[in-house]
mmCIF file of C-alpha atoms in Angstrom:
data_model
loop_
_atom_site.group_PDB
_atom_site.id
_atom_site.type_symbol
_atom_site.label_atom_id
_atom_site.label_comp_id
_atom_site.label_asym_id
_atom_site.label_seq_id
_atom_site.Cartn_x
_atom_site.Cartn_y
_atom_site.Cartn_z
ATOM 1 C CA MET A 1 28.365 16.972 24.042
ATOM 2 C CA ASN A 2 27.210 16.308 20.288
ATOM 3 C CA ARG A 3 27.724 13.517 18.086
ATOM 4 C CA LEU A 4 30.651 14.960 16.100
ATOM 5 C CA LYS A 5 32.524 15.805 19.368
ATOM 6 C CA ILE A 6 32.032 12.189 20.602
ATOM 7 C CA LEU A 7 33.549 10.677 17.288
ATOM 8 C CA PHE A 8 36.732 12.914 17.595
ATOM 9 C CA LEU A 9 37.117 11.839 20.822
ATOM 10 C CA LEU A 10 36.708 8.169 20.135
ATOM 11 C CA ILE A 11 39.319 8.602 17.143
ATOM 12 C CA ALA A 12 41.760 10.032 19.388
ATOM 13 C CA VAL A 13 41.295 7.442 22.179
ATOM 14 C CA SER A 14 41.838 4.990 19.393
ATOM 15 C CA VAL A 15 44.874 6.391 17.753
ATOM 16 C CA SER A 16 46.423 6.631 21.437
ATOM 17 C CA MET A 17 45.792 3.042 21.965
ATOM 18 C CA MET A 18 47.108 2.372 18.298
ATOM 19 C CA ALA A 19 50.581 4.087 19.256
ATOM 20 C CA GLN A 20 50.771 1.725 22.259
ATOM 21 C CA THR A 21 50.478 -1.251 20.226
ATOM 22 C CA GLU A 22 53.046 -3.538 18.667
ATOM 23 C CA GLU A 23 51.233 -3.791 15.663
ATOM 24 C CA PRO A 24 49.850 -0.194 14.623
ATOM 25 C CA ASP A 25 49.259 -1.016 11.151
ATOM 26 C CA THR A 26 46.157 -3.130 12.348
ATOM 27 C CA PHE A 27 44.247 0.086 13.065
ATOM 28 C CA SER A 28 41.366 0.777 10.914
ATOM 29 C CA ILE A 29 38.836 3.726 11.065
ATOM 30 C CA ASP A 30 36.110 1.008 11.452
ATOM 31 C CA SER A 31 37.503 0.264 15.102
ATOM 32 C CA VAL A 32 35.571 3.613 15.765
ATOM 33 C CA GLU A 33 32.148 2.396 14.684
ATOM 34 C CA VAL A 34 33.121 -0.524 17.001
ATOM 35 C CA ALA A 35 33.803 1.575 20.018
ATOM 36 C CA LEU A 36 30.752 3.642 19.528
ATOM 37 C CA PRO A 37 27.668 2.815 21.930
ATOM 38 C CA TRP A 38 24.009 2.487 20.620
ATOM 39 C CA PRO A 39 22.787 4.570 19.147
ATOM 40 C CA LEU A 40 25.941 6.361 17.787
ATOM 41 C CA ASN A 41 27.110 3.469 15.912
ATOM 42 C CA ILE A 42 24.152 3.413 13.811
ATOM 43 C CA GLN A 43 24.207 7.286 13.243
ATOM 44 C CA TYR A 44 27.896 6.825 12.154
ATOM 45 C CA ARG A 45 27.233 4.366 9.521
ATOM 46 C CA LEU A 46 24.261 6.329 8.071
ATOM 47 C CA ASP A 47 26.528 9.493 8.179
ATOM 48 C CA SER A 48 28.901 7.445 6.083
ATOM 49 C CA LEU A 49 26.142 6.413 3.788
ATOM 50 C CA MET A 50 25.482 10.169 3.167
ATOM 51 C CA CYS A 51 28.537 10.472 1.045
ATOM 52 C CA ASP A 52 27.089 8.381 -1.752
ATOM 53 C CA LYS A 53 27.989 9.800 -5.053
ATOM 54 C CA MET A 54 24.315 9.481 -6.329
ATOM 55 C CA LEU A 55 23.638 12.206 -3.654
ATOM 56 C CA GLU A 56 25.527 14.720 -5.612
ATOM 57 C CA THR A 57 22.928 14.823 -8.403
ATOM 58 C CA SER A 58 19.875 13.958 -6.455
ATOM 59 C CA MET A 59 18.426 14.117 -2.916
ATOM 60 C CA VAL A 60 17.267 11.741 -0.291
ATOM 61 C CA GLY A 61 14.465 12.397 2.372
ATOM 62 C CA MET A 62 15.118 9.681 5.322
ATOM 63 C CA ILE A 63 14.203 9.318 8.811
ATOM 64 C CA VAL A 64 14.625 6.267 11.394
ATOM 65 C CA TYR A 65 12.710 6.025 14.362
ATOM 66 C CA ASP A 66 13.430 3.821 17.466
ATOM 67 C CA LEU A 67 10.038 2.440 18.512
ATOM 68 C CA THR A 68 11.394 0.875 21.407
ATOM 69 C CA ALA A 69 12.913 3.915 22.949
ATOM 70 C CA ASP A 70 10.376 6.279 21.384
ATOM 71 C CA SER A 71 12.917 8.717 19.702
ATOM 72 C CA VAL A 72 14.392 9.709 16.417
ATOM 73 C CA LEU A 73 17.329 7.768 15.743
ATOM 74 C CA TYR A 74 18.513 9.472 12.358
ATOM 75 C CA LYS A 75 16.979 12.159 10.086
ATOM 76 C CA VAL A 76 17.784 14.021 7.127
ATOM 77 C CA ASN A 77 15.483 16.221 4.845
ATOM 78 C CA GLU A 78 12.750 14.257 6.652
ATOM 79 C CA ARG A 79 10.262 17.329 6.303
ATOM 80 C CA GLN A 80 10.964 17.737 2.302
ATOM 81 C CA THR A 81 7.461 17.064 0.454
ATOM 82 C CA LEU A 82 8.474 14.411 -2.080
ATOM 83 C CA ARG A 83 6.644 11.997 -4.402
ATOM 84 C CA PRO A 84 6.053 8.617 -2.511
ATOM 85 C CA ALA A 85 5.792 6.228 -5.309
ATOM 86 C CA SER A 86 4.374 3.206 -3.991
ATOM 87 C CA THR A 87 5.166 3.724 -0.465
ATOM 88 C CA MET A 88 1.564 5.683 -0.804
ATOM 89 C CA LYS A 89 0.201 2.180 -0.395
ATOM 90 C CA LEU A 90 1.404 2.416 3.222
ATOM 91 C CA VAL A 91 -0.439 5.497 3.766
ATOM 92 C CA THR A 92 -3.710 4.029 2.099
ATOM 93 C CA ALA A 93 -3.224 0.666 4.095
ATOM 94 C CA ILE A 94 -2.979 2.464 7.551
ATOM 95 C CA SER A 95 -5.800 4.746 6.769
ATOM 96 C CA ALA A 96 -8.296 1.779 5.640
ATOM 97 C CA LEU A 97 -7.235 -0.285 8.769
ATOM 98 C CA ASP A 98 -7.877 2.693 10.964
ATOM 99 C CA ARG A 99 -11.037 3.664 9.437
ATOM 100 C CA LEU A 100 -12.536 0.292 8.276
ATOM 101 C CA GLY A 101 -11.233 -2.024 10.539
ATOM 102 C CA GLY A 102 -9.676 -5.611 10.313
ATOM 103 C CA SER A 103 -12.872 -7.310 9.509
ATOM 104 C CA TYR A 104 -13.967 -5.104 6.561
ATOM 105 C CA GLN A 105 -14.985 -6.951 3.742
ATOM 106 C CA PHE A 106 -14.964 -6.130 -0.152
ATOM 107 C CA ARG A 107 -18.629 -7.289 -1.482
ATOM 108 C CA THR A 108 -20.063 -7.884 -4.958
ATOM 109 C CA GLN A 109 -23.914 -8.539 -4.985
ATOM 110 C CA LEU A 110 -26.531 -9.967 -7.246
ATOM 111 C CA TYR A 111 -30.136 -8.919 -6.930
ATOM 112 C CA TYR A 112 -33.366 -9.686 -8.619
ATOM 113 C CA THR A 113 -36.798 -7.973 -9.059
ATOM 114 C CA GLY A 114 -40.003 -9.497 -10.303
ATOM 115 C CA THR A 115 -41.422 -12.994 -10.245
ATOM 116 C CA VAL A 116 -40.593 -16.572 -11.199
ATOM 117 C CA GLU A 117 -43.150 -18.487 -12.964
ATOM 118 C CA ASP A 118 -42.620 -21.626 -14.645
ATOM 119 C CA HIS A 119 -38.959 -21.463 -14.454
ATOM 120 C CA THR A 120 -38.738 -18.182 -15.957
ATOM 121 C CA LEU A 121 -37.837 -14.773 -14.220
ATOM 122 C CA ASN A 122 -39.750 -12.184 -15.255
ATOM 123 C CA GLY A 123 -37.952 -9.364 -13.931
ATOM 124 C CA ASP A 124 -34.493 -7.793 -13.762
ATOM 125 C CA LEU A 125 -31.081 -8.790 -12.252
ATOM 126 C CA TYR A 126 -28.721 -6.136 -10.579
ATOM 127 C CA CYS A 127 -24.952 -6.680 -10.316
ATOM 128 C CA VAL A 128 -23.979 -4.146 -7.745
ATOM 129 C CA GLY A 129 -20.272 -3.341 -7.550
ATOM 130 C CA GLY A 130 -18.275 -2.867 -4.293
ATOM 131 C CA PHE A 131 -15.035 -2.422 -5.912
ATOM 132 C CA ASP A 132 -13.949 -5.871 -5.076
ATOM 133 C CA PRO A 133 -10.695 -6.190 -7.024
ATOM 134 C CA ALA A 134 -10.299 -9.905 -6.159
ATOM 135 C CA PHE A 135 -13.688 -10.758 -7.766
ATOM 136 C CA ASN A 136 -12.877 -13.709 -10.222
ATOM 137 C CA ILE A 137 -14.715 -16.308 -12.349
ATOM 138 C CA ASP A 138 -15.287 -18.529 -9.507
ATOM 139 C CA ASP A 139 -17.523 -15.527 -7.963
ATOM 140 C CA MET A 140 -19.146 -15.236 -11.115
ATOM 141 C CA LYS A 141 -20.023 -18.700 -11.097
ATOM 142 C CA ALA A 142 -21.714 -18.507 -7.646
ATOM 143 C CA PHE A 143 -23.831 -15.729 -9.048
ATOM 144 C CA VAL A 144 -25.133 -18.036 -11.794
ATOM 145 C CA GLU A 145 -25.453 -21.002 -9.668
ATOM 146 C CA SER A 146 -27.478 -18.802 -7.344
ATOM 147 C CA ILE A 147 -29.904 -18.191 -10.235
ATOM 148 C CA LEU A 148 -30.170 -21.957 -10.985
ATOM 149 C CA ARG A 149 -31.014 -22.817 -7.725
ATOM 150 C CA MET A 150 -34.138 -20.585 -7.877
ATOM 151 C CA GLY A 151 -34.969 -23.084 -10.680
ATOM 152 C CA VAL A 152 -34.611 -20.597 -13.329
ATOM 153 C CA ASP A 153 -33.950 -21.604 -17.035
ATOM 154 C CA THR A 154 -35.213 -18.215 -18.560
ATOM 155 C CA ILE A 155 -34.778 -14.563 -18.105
ATOM 156 C CA ARG A 156 -37.010 -11.868 -19.631
ATOM 157 C CA GLY A 157 -35.837 -8.399 -18.600
ATOM 158 C CA ARG A 158 -32.710 -6.659 -18.048
ATOM 159 C CA ILE A 159 -29.276 -7.360 -16.514
ATOM 160 C CA VAL A 160 -28.175 -4.099 -14.846
ATOM 161 C CA ALA A 161 -24.871 -2.817 -13.784
ATOM 162 C CA ASP A 162 -25.010 -0.673 -10.573
ATOM 163 C CA THR A 163 -21.758 1.086 -10.486
ATOM 164 C CA SER A 164 -23.056 3.969 -8.055
ATOM 165 C CA MET A 165 -20.448 2.895 -5.405
ATOM 166 C CA LYS A 166 -17.974 5.551 -7.140
ATOM 167 C CA ASP A 167 -18.018 8.168 -9.618
ATOM 168 C CA ALA A 168 -17.588 7.619 -13.265
ATOM 169 C CA ASP A 169 -13.857 8.407 -13.525
ATOM 170 C CA LEU A 170 -11.793 5.528 -14.586
ATOM 171 C CA LEU A 171 -8.282 6.861 -14.125
ATOM 172 C CA GLY A 172 -6.926 8.661 -11.174
ATOM 173 C CA GLU A 173 -5.693 12.506 -11.099
ATOM 174 C CA GLY A 174 -2.056 12.882 -12.496
ATOM 175 C CA TRP A 175 -1.542 9.348 -13.875
ATOM 176 C CA CYS A 176 0.538 9.592 -16.964
ATOM 177 C CA TRP A 177 -1.486 8.714 -20.145
ATOM 178 C CA ASP A 178 1.320 6.299 -21.603
ATOM 179 C CA ASP A 179 1.371 4.029 -18.336
ATOM 180 C CA ASP A 180 -0.518 0.564 -18.404
ATOM 181 C CA ASN A 181 -3.078 1.979 -15.995
ATOM 182 C CA PRO A 182 -5.972 -0.044 -14.561
ATOM 183 C CA LYS A 183 -9.571 1.046 -15.155
ATOM 184 C CA LEU A 184 -11.166 2.012 -11.894
ATOM 185 C CA SER A 185 -14.644 0.429 -11.977
ATOM 186 C CA PRO A 186 -16.404 -0.951 -8.986
ATOM 187 C CA LEU A 187 -17.724 -3.723 -10.946
ATOM 188 C CA SER A 188 -15.073 -5.803 -12.683
ATOM 189 C CA LEU A 189 -14.003 -9.380 -13.344
ATOM 190 C CA GLY A 190 -10.168 -8.925 -12.228
ATOM 191 C CA ARG A 191 -9.417 -5.840 -14.331
ATOM 192 C CA ASP A 192 -11.878 -6.530 -17.229
ATOM 193 C CA ILE A 193 -14.540 -3.993 -16.695
ATOM 194 C CA ALA A 194 -17.017 -5.612 -19.389
ATOM 195 C CA PHE A 195 -18.499 -7.370 -16.523
ATOM 196 C CA LEU A 196 -22.267 -7.770 -18.090
ATOM 197 C CA ASP A 197 -20.755 -9.387 -21.155
ATOM 198 C CA ARG A 198 -18.821 -12.029 -19.208
ATOM 199 C CA PHE A 199 -21.997 -12.701 -17.154
ATOM 200 C CA VAL A 200 -24.069 -13.066 -20.211
ATOM 201 C CA HIS A 201 -21.478 -15.436 -21.278
ATOM 202 C CA GLU A 202 -21.641 -17.595 -18.173
ATOM 203 C CA LEU A 203 -25.364 -17.596 -18.039
ATOM 204 C CA SER A 204 -25.509 -18.794 -21.529
ATOM 205 C CA GLU A 205 -22.685 -21.628 -21.066
ATOM 206 C CA ASN A 206 -24.830 -22.654 -18.080
ATOM 207 C CA GLY A 207 -28.077 -23.387 -20.345
ATOM 208 C CA ILE A 208 -30.037 -20.057 -19.004
ATOM 209 C CA VAL A 209 -32.027 -18.882 -21.972
ATOM 210 C CA LEU A 210 -32.007 -15.030 -22.120
ATOM 211 C CA ASP A 211 -34.973 -14.241 -23.922
ATOM 212 C CA ASN A 212 -34.675 -10.576 -25.404
ATOM 213 C CA ILE A 213 -32.513 -9.372 -22.822
ATOM 214 C CA ARG A 214 -31.349 -5.755 -22.214
ATOM 215 C CA LEU A 215 -27.974 -4.718 -20.726
ATOM 216 C CA SER A 216 -27.993 -1.494 -18.964
ATOM 217 C CA ASP A 217 -26.704 0.773 -16.108
ATOM 218 C CA GLY A 218 -28.855 1.689 -13.198
ATOM 219 C CA ASN A 219 -29.251 1.879 -9.262
ATOM 220 C CA LEU A 220 -30.303 -0.819 -7.267
ATOM 221 C CA PRO A 221 -34.219 -0.337 -6.404
ATOM 222 C CA ASN A 222 -35.471 -0.839 -2.800
ATOM 223 C CA ASP A 223 -37.723 -3.585 -3.540
ATOM 224 C CA ALA A 224 -34.985 -5.913 -5.085
ATOM 225 C CA TYR A 225 -34.235 -9.215 -3.228
ATOM 226 C CA ILE A 226 -30.423 -10.708 -2.674
ATOM 227 C CA LEU A 227 -29.592 -13.487 -4.861
ATOM 228 C CA CYS A 228 -25.937 -13.928 -3.938
ATOM 229 C CA SER A 229 -23.040 -11.890 -2.185
ATOM 230 C CA ARG A 230 -19.569 -12.600 -2.695
ATOM 231 C CA PHE A 231 -16.736 -11.081 -0.533
ATOM 232 C CA HIS A 232 -13.103 -10.799 0.031
ATOM 233 C CA SER A 233 -11.583 -9.652 3.266
ATOM 234 C CA ILE A 234 -9.420 -6.802 3.776
ATOM 235 C CA ASP A 235 -6.328 -8.977 4.696
ATOM 236 C CA GLN A 236 -6.863 -10.727 1.170
ATOM 237 C CA ILE A 237 -6.628 -7.442 -0.672
ATOM 238 C CA LEU A 238 -3.712 -6.209 1.807
ATOM 239 C CA GLN A 239 -1.473 -9.237 0.541
ATOM 240 C CA ARG A 240 -1.752 -8.543 -3.084
ATOM 241 C CA MET A 241 -1.770 -4.730 -2.687
ATOM 242 C CA MET A 242 1.563 -4.505 -0.444
ATOM 243 C CA LYS A 243 3.398 -7.573 -1.460
ATOM 244 C CA ASN A 244 2.950 -7.391 -5.059
ATOM 245 C CA SER A 245 2.322 -3.417 -5.136
ATOM 246 C CA ASP A 246 -0.934 -3.917 -7.122
ATOM 247 C CA ASN A 247 -2.099 -0.617 -8.063
ATOM 248 C CA PHE A 248 -5.466 -1.774 -8.818
ATOM 249 C CA TYR A 249 -6.021 -3.304 -5.478
ATOM 250 C CA ALA A 250 -4.601 -0.091 -3.822
ATOM 251 C CA GLU A 251 -7.282 1.993 -5.610
ATOM 252 C CA ALA A 252 -10.079 -0.422 -4.567
ATOM 253 C CA MET A 253 -8.886 0.355 -0.951
ATOM 254 C CA PHE A 254 -8.824 3.873 -1.417
ATOM 255 C CA TYR A 255 -12.270 4.348 -2.765
ATOM 256 C CA GLN A 256 -13.860 2.256 0.436
ATOM 257 C CA LEU A 257 -12.399 5.353 1.981
ATOM 258 C CA GLY A 258 -14.229 7.477 0.023
ATOM 259 C CA VAL A 259 -17.617 5.459 0.614
ATOM 260 C CA ALA A 260 -16.741 5.454 4.464
ATOM 261 C CA SER A 261 -16.837 9.364 4.248
ATOM 262 C CA GLY A 262 -20.594 9.365 3.481
ATOM 263 C CA HIS A 263 -20.282 10.089 -0.251
ATOM 264 C CA ARG A 264 -21.970 8.166 -2.894
ATOM 265 C CA PRO A 265 -20.778 8.024 -5.574
ATOM 266 C CA ALA A 266 -17.286 8.314 -3.850
ATOM 267 C CA ARG A 267 -14.725 10.551 -5.376
ATOM 268 C CA ALA A 268 -10.919 10.515 -4.874
ATOM 269 C CA LYS A 269 -10.988 13.593 -2.886
ATOM 270 C CA ASP A 270 -13.792 12.030 -0.564
ATOM 271 C CA ALA A 271 -11.116 9.219 0.173
ATOM 272 C CA ALA A 272 -8.383 11.889 0.492
ATOM 273 C CA SER A 273 -10.252 13.577 2.847
ATOM 274 C CA VAL A 274 -10.377 10.420 5.327
ATOM 275 C CA VAL A 275 -6.624 10.015 4.712
ATOM 276 C CA LYS A 276 -5.938 13.554 5.966
ATOM 277 C CA GLN A 277 -8.175 13.130 9.140
ATOM 278 C CA LEU A 278 -5.446 10.448 10.027
ATOM 279 C CA ILE A 279 -2.818 12.833 9.233
ATOM 280 C CA GLN A 280 -4.259 15.433 11.593
ATOM 281 C CA LYS A 281 -4.571 12.543 14.266
ATOM 282 C CA VAL A 282 -1.017 11.787 14.093
ATOM 283 C CA GLY A 283 0.085 15.204 14.405
ATOM 284 C CA ASN A 284 1.149 16.342 11.002
ATOM 285 C CA GLY A 285 -1.983 18.086 9.615
ATOM 286 C CA LYS A 286 -0.781 21.488 9.163
ATOM 287 C CA ASN A 287 1.909 20.387 6.441
ATOM 288 C CA PRO A 288 1.087 20.986 2.859
ATOM 289 C CA TYR A 289 0.504 17.438 1.775
ATOM 290 C CA ARG A 290 -1.235 16.508 -1.395
ATOM 291 C CA ILE A 291 -3.233 13.113 -1.599
ATOM 292 C CA ALA A 292 -4.363 12.488 -5.033
ATOM 293 C CA ASP A 293 -4.843 8.504 -5.248
ATOM 294 C CA GLY A 294 -4.455 5.562 -3.205
ATOM 295 C CA SER A 295 -1.832 3.758 -4.962
ATOM 296 C CA GLY A 296 1.162 6.051 -5.620
ATOM 297 C CA LEU A 297 0.748 6.197 -9.390
ATOM 298 C CA SER A 298 -0.218 10.035 -9.369
ATOM 299 C CA LEU A 299 2.642 12.586 -9.974
ATOM 300 C CA TYR A 300 0.452 14.703 -7.801
ATOM 301 C CA ASN A 301 1.021 12.954 -4.609
ATOM 302 C CA TYR A 302 3.387 14.746 -2.061
ATOM 303 C CA VAL A 303 4.186 13.568 1.449
ATOM 304 C CA THR A 304 7.396 13.556 3.697
ATOM 305 C CA PRO A 305 9.396 10.818 5.147
ATOM 306 C CA GLU A 306 8.458 12.096 8.615
ATOM 307 C CA LEU A 307 4.736 11.596 7.741
ATOM 308 C CA GLU A 308 5.429 7.949 6.749
ATOM 309 C CA MET A 309 7.422 7.568 9.823
ATOM 310 C CA ARG A 310 4.567 8.839 12.150
ATOM 311 C CA LEU A 311 2.069 6.644 10.270
ATOM 312 C CA LEU A 312 4.116 3.700 10.689
ATOM 313 C CA ARG A 313 4.478 4.467 14.451
ATOM 314 C CA TYR A 314 0.913 4.993 14.748
ATOM 315 C CA ALA A 315 0.416 1.643 13.195
ATOM 316 C CA TYR A 316 2.781 -0.020 15.507
ATOM 317 C CA HIS A 317 1.333 1.152 18.519
ATOM 318 C CA ASN A 318 -2.477 0.189 17.379
ATOM 319 C CA SER A 319 -2.548 -3.674 17.518
ATOM 320 C CA ASN A 320 -5.757 -3.562 15.459
ATOM 321 C CA ILE A 321 -3.693 -2.149 12.710
ATOM 322 C CA TYR A 322 -0.343 -3.670 13.086
ATOM 323 C CA MET A 323 -1.553 -7.305 13.123
ATOM 324 C CA HIS A 324 -3.021 -6.727 9.514
ATOM 325 C CA LEU A 325 -0.221 -4.419 8.255
ATOM 326 C CA LEU A 326 2.752 -6.182 9.197
ATOM 327 C CA PRO A 327 1.999 -9.703 7.445
ATOM 328 C CA SER A 328 1.168 -7.896 4.350
ATOM 329 C CA LEU A 329 4.487 -6.225 3.783
ATOM 330 C CA PRO A 330 7.137 -7.656 1.756
ATOM 331 C CA VAL A 331 10.092 -9.478 3.556
ATOM 332 C CA ALA A 332 13.637 -8.772 2.647
ATOM 333 C CA GLY A 333 15.171 -11.446 0.512
ATOM 334 C CA CYS A 334 12.037 -13.657 0.860
ATOM 335 C CA ASP A 335 8.920 -12.215 -1.142
ATOM 336 C CA GLY A 336 7.073 -9.858 -2.868
ATOM 337 C CA THR A 337 8.876 -6.819 -4.358
ATOM 338 C CA LEU A 338 11.836 -7.480 -2.003
ATOM 339 C CA LYS A 339 12.107 -11.164 -2.767
ATOM 340 C CA THR A 340 15.642 -10.431 -4.652
ATOM 341 C CA ARG A 341 16.740 -7.601 -2.315
ATOM 342 C CA MET A 342 19.085 -7.622 0.559
ATOM 343 C CA LYS A 343 20.013 -11.359 0.271
ATOM 344 C CA GLY A 344 23.204 -12.336 2.098
ATOM 345 C CA THR A 345 23.006 -9.082 4.473
ATOM 346 C CA PHE A 346 21.941 -8.534 8.128
ATOM 347 C CA ALA A 347 18.650 -7.184 6.693
ATOM 348 C CA GLU A 348 17.745 -10.325 5.013
ATOM 349 C CA GLU A 349 14.316 -11.787 6.756
ATOM 350 C CA ASN A 350 14.474 -8.908 8.930
ATOM 351 C CA VAL A 351 13.303 -5.888 7.031
ATOM 352 C CA ARG A 352 9.370 -5.770 6.058
ATOM 353 C CA ALA A 353 8.721 -2.657 4.062
ATOM 354 C CA LYS A 354 7.032 -1.298 1.151
ATOM 355 C CA THR A 355 8.869 -0.405 -1.888
ATOM 356 C CA GLY A 356 8.153 2.464 -4.311
ATOM 357 C CA THR A 357 9.250 3.299 -7.801
ATOM 358 C CA VAL A 358 8.032 5.738 -10.376
ATOM 359 C CA THR A 359 9.912 7.963 -12.838
ATOM 360 C CA GLY A 360 12.921 9.733 -10.866
ATOM 361 C CA VAL A 361 11.839 8.138 -7.740
ATOM 362 C CA SER A 362 12.729 4.929 -5.402
ATOM 363 C CA ALA A 363 11.412 4.822 -1.828
ATOM 364 C CA LEU A 364 11.358 2.067 0.852
ATOM 365 C CA ALA A 365 9.333 2.375 4.053
ATOM 366 C CA GLY A 366 8.715 0.075 6.647
ATOM 367 C CA TYR A 367 10.032 -1.881 9.983
ATOM 368 C CA CYS A 368 13.147 -3.802 10.967
ATOM 369 C CA THR A 369 14.791 -5.059 14.144
ATOM 370 C CA SER A 370 18.209 -3.736 15.084
ATOM 371 C CA ALA A 371 20.849 -6.001 16.894
ATOM 372 C CA ASN A 372 19.975 -5.017 20.320
ATOM 373 C CA GLY A 373 16.502 -5.945 19.914
ATOM 374 C CA HIS A 374 14.928 -2.409 19.400
ATOM 375 C CA GLN A 375 12.102 -2.268 16.938
ATOM 376 C CA LEU A 376 12.925 0.535 14.258
ATOM 377 C CA CYS A 377 10.526 2.168 11.488
ATOM 378 C CA PHE A 378 12.013 4.130 8.677
ATOM 379 C CA SER A 379 11.148 5.831 5.437
ATOM 380 C CA ILE A 380 13.697 6.683 2.645
ATOM 381 C CA ILE A 381 12.794 8.558 -0.287
ATOM 382 C CA ASN A 382 15.367 9.076 -3.174
ATOM 383 C CA GLN A 383 14.185 11.555 -5.624
ATOM 384 C CA GLY A 384 15.813 12.945 -8.953
ATOM 385 C CA ILE A 385 17.557 9.748 -9.932
ATOM 386 C CA MET A 386 17.637 8.542 -13.465
ATOM 387 C CA SER A 387 17.459 5.002 -12.554
ATOM 388 C CA PRO A 388 15.818 3.376 -9.587
ATOM 389 C CA ASP A 389 18.682 0.938 -9.265
ATOM 390 C CA PRO A 390 21.225 3.380 -7.189
ATOM 391 C CA GLY A 391 18.187 4.353 -4.983
ATOM 392 C CA ARG A 392 17.647 0.778 -4.248
ATOM 393 C CA HIS A 393 21.314 0.186 -3.570
ATOM 394 C CA PHE A 394 21.298 2.847 -1.196
ATOM 395 C CA GLN A 395 18.204 1.583 0.628
ATOM 396 C CA ASN A 396 19.580 -1.808 0.818
ATOM 397 C CA ARG A 397 22.927 -0.609 2.606
ATOM 398 C CA VAL A 398 20.742 1.804 5.138
ATOM 399 C CA CYS A 399 18.659 -1.350 6.085
ATOM 400 C CA ASP A 400 21.825 -3.305 6.604
ATOM 401 C CA ALA A 401 23.307 -0.694 8.490
ATOM 402 C CA LEU A 402 20.172 -0.724 10.950
ATOM 403 C CA CYS A 403 20.101 -4.400 11.161
ATOM 404 C CA ALA A 404 23.990 -5.232 11.585
ATOM 405 C CA PRO A 405 25.427 -5.695 15.027
#
């Protein structure tokens, strides 16, 4: 018996019961939902939401998967290729945790060549970028301190920026020219790519004389000695990347995958190849996906709700991924990009999910726990909407329906 037949049967039963009561005017169609067993009650709620007026002029792709029962709970247009917006960060994060592991570190290093005589370094300093988006002024001060600890107060030679970790493209493919896009340099202080200028300033501020110093680009030679190595963990990067939906952090993560593919300098297509390997592993390799960047800024990204669901399911069943991914996701009504959403609903403090917004697209994908204790994952992509607000409202209602008793 299909879901519609069951629904009509329960309506008939409820109407019959109503006819036998002394107060027939108390009957409500909502009593049908109460009478429905799991998971028909959830499916009934979601079917009702599909009558949203917004869907007359836009489309939604959606899938809900019951991780506890290992079965699809609800789906509609789940295999439509759609722009993921920043839910693309989920794809990047799961791919990175799968390939790089939870102990991976983002490193920036300082090396030197030459000799030190009479407190003078007669040689070169090499700043080697590993695309650590969290490298900050304290890290740069640590670089300077490592030179001072050598007893050096004068440098004669060059200060070299080694950015060979990735290609020279500073913007992603398919990024809109009028957006406030981060510059994708593997050697930067925060988002400032004038790394050597800032380094020279810090050296001078600490009394180090730069004797006819030259700034240049180049590759680290084999005979260089390491002076200082600064790093941030993959968990530190994930927190800002996912909670705040930081595009710069996501692209840094994406290019680590490019390096992991064995290519140097890494290109976006090298990183995409690693993502596609995971897509093949989770069983969706033959679909026509397009992986253009790691953040979701690109208008050339195309995935499906089904793919996002499969990746969320894969992460859930892999504790080495899930233990790092789940704490990084925004919590409904509490923090990150979900801080102000779903307050006062059954989804508050329950849903952990990644938001996504670009022109014409609003998306949400992540996890929640249903009232019967089942763990669920879901992907919702609203496309063709003129404003993100109706999409967010629809997603909030879906999440409340999944979490309500």
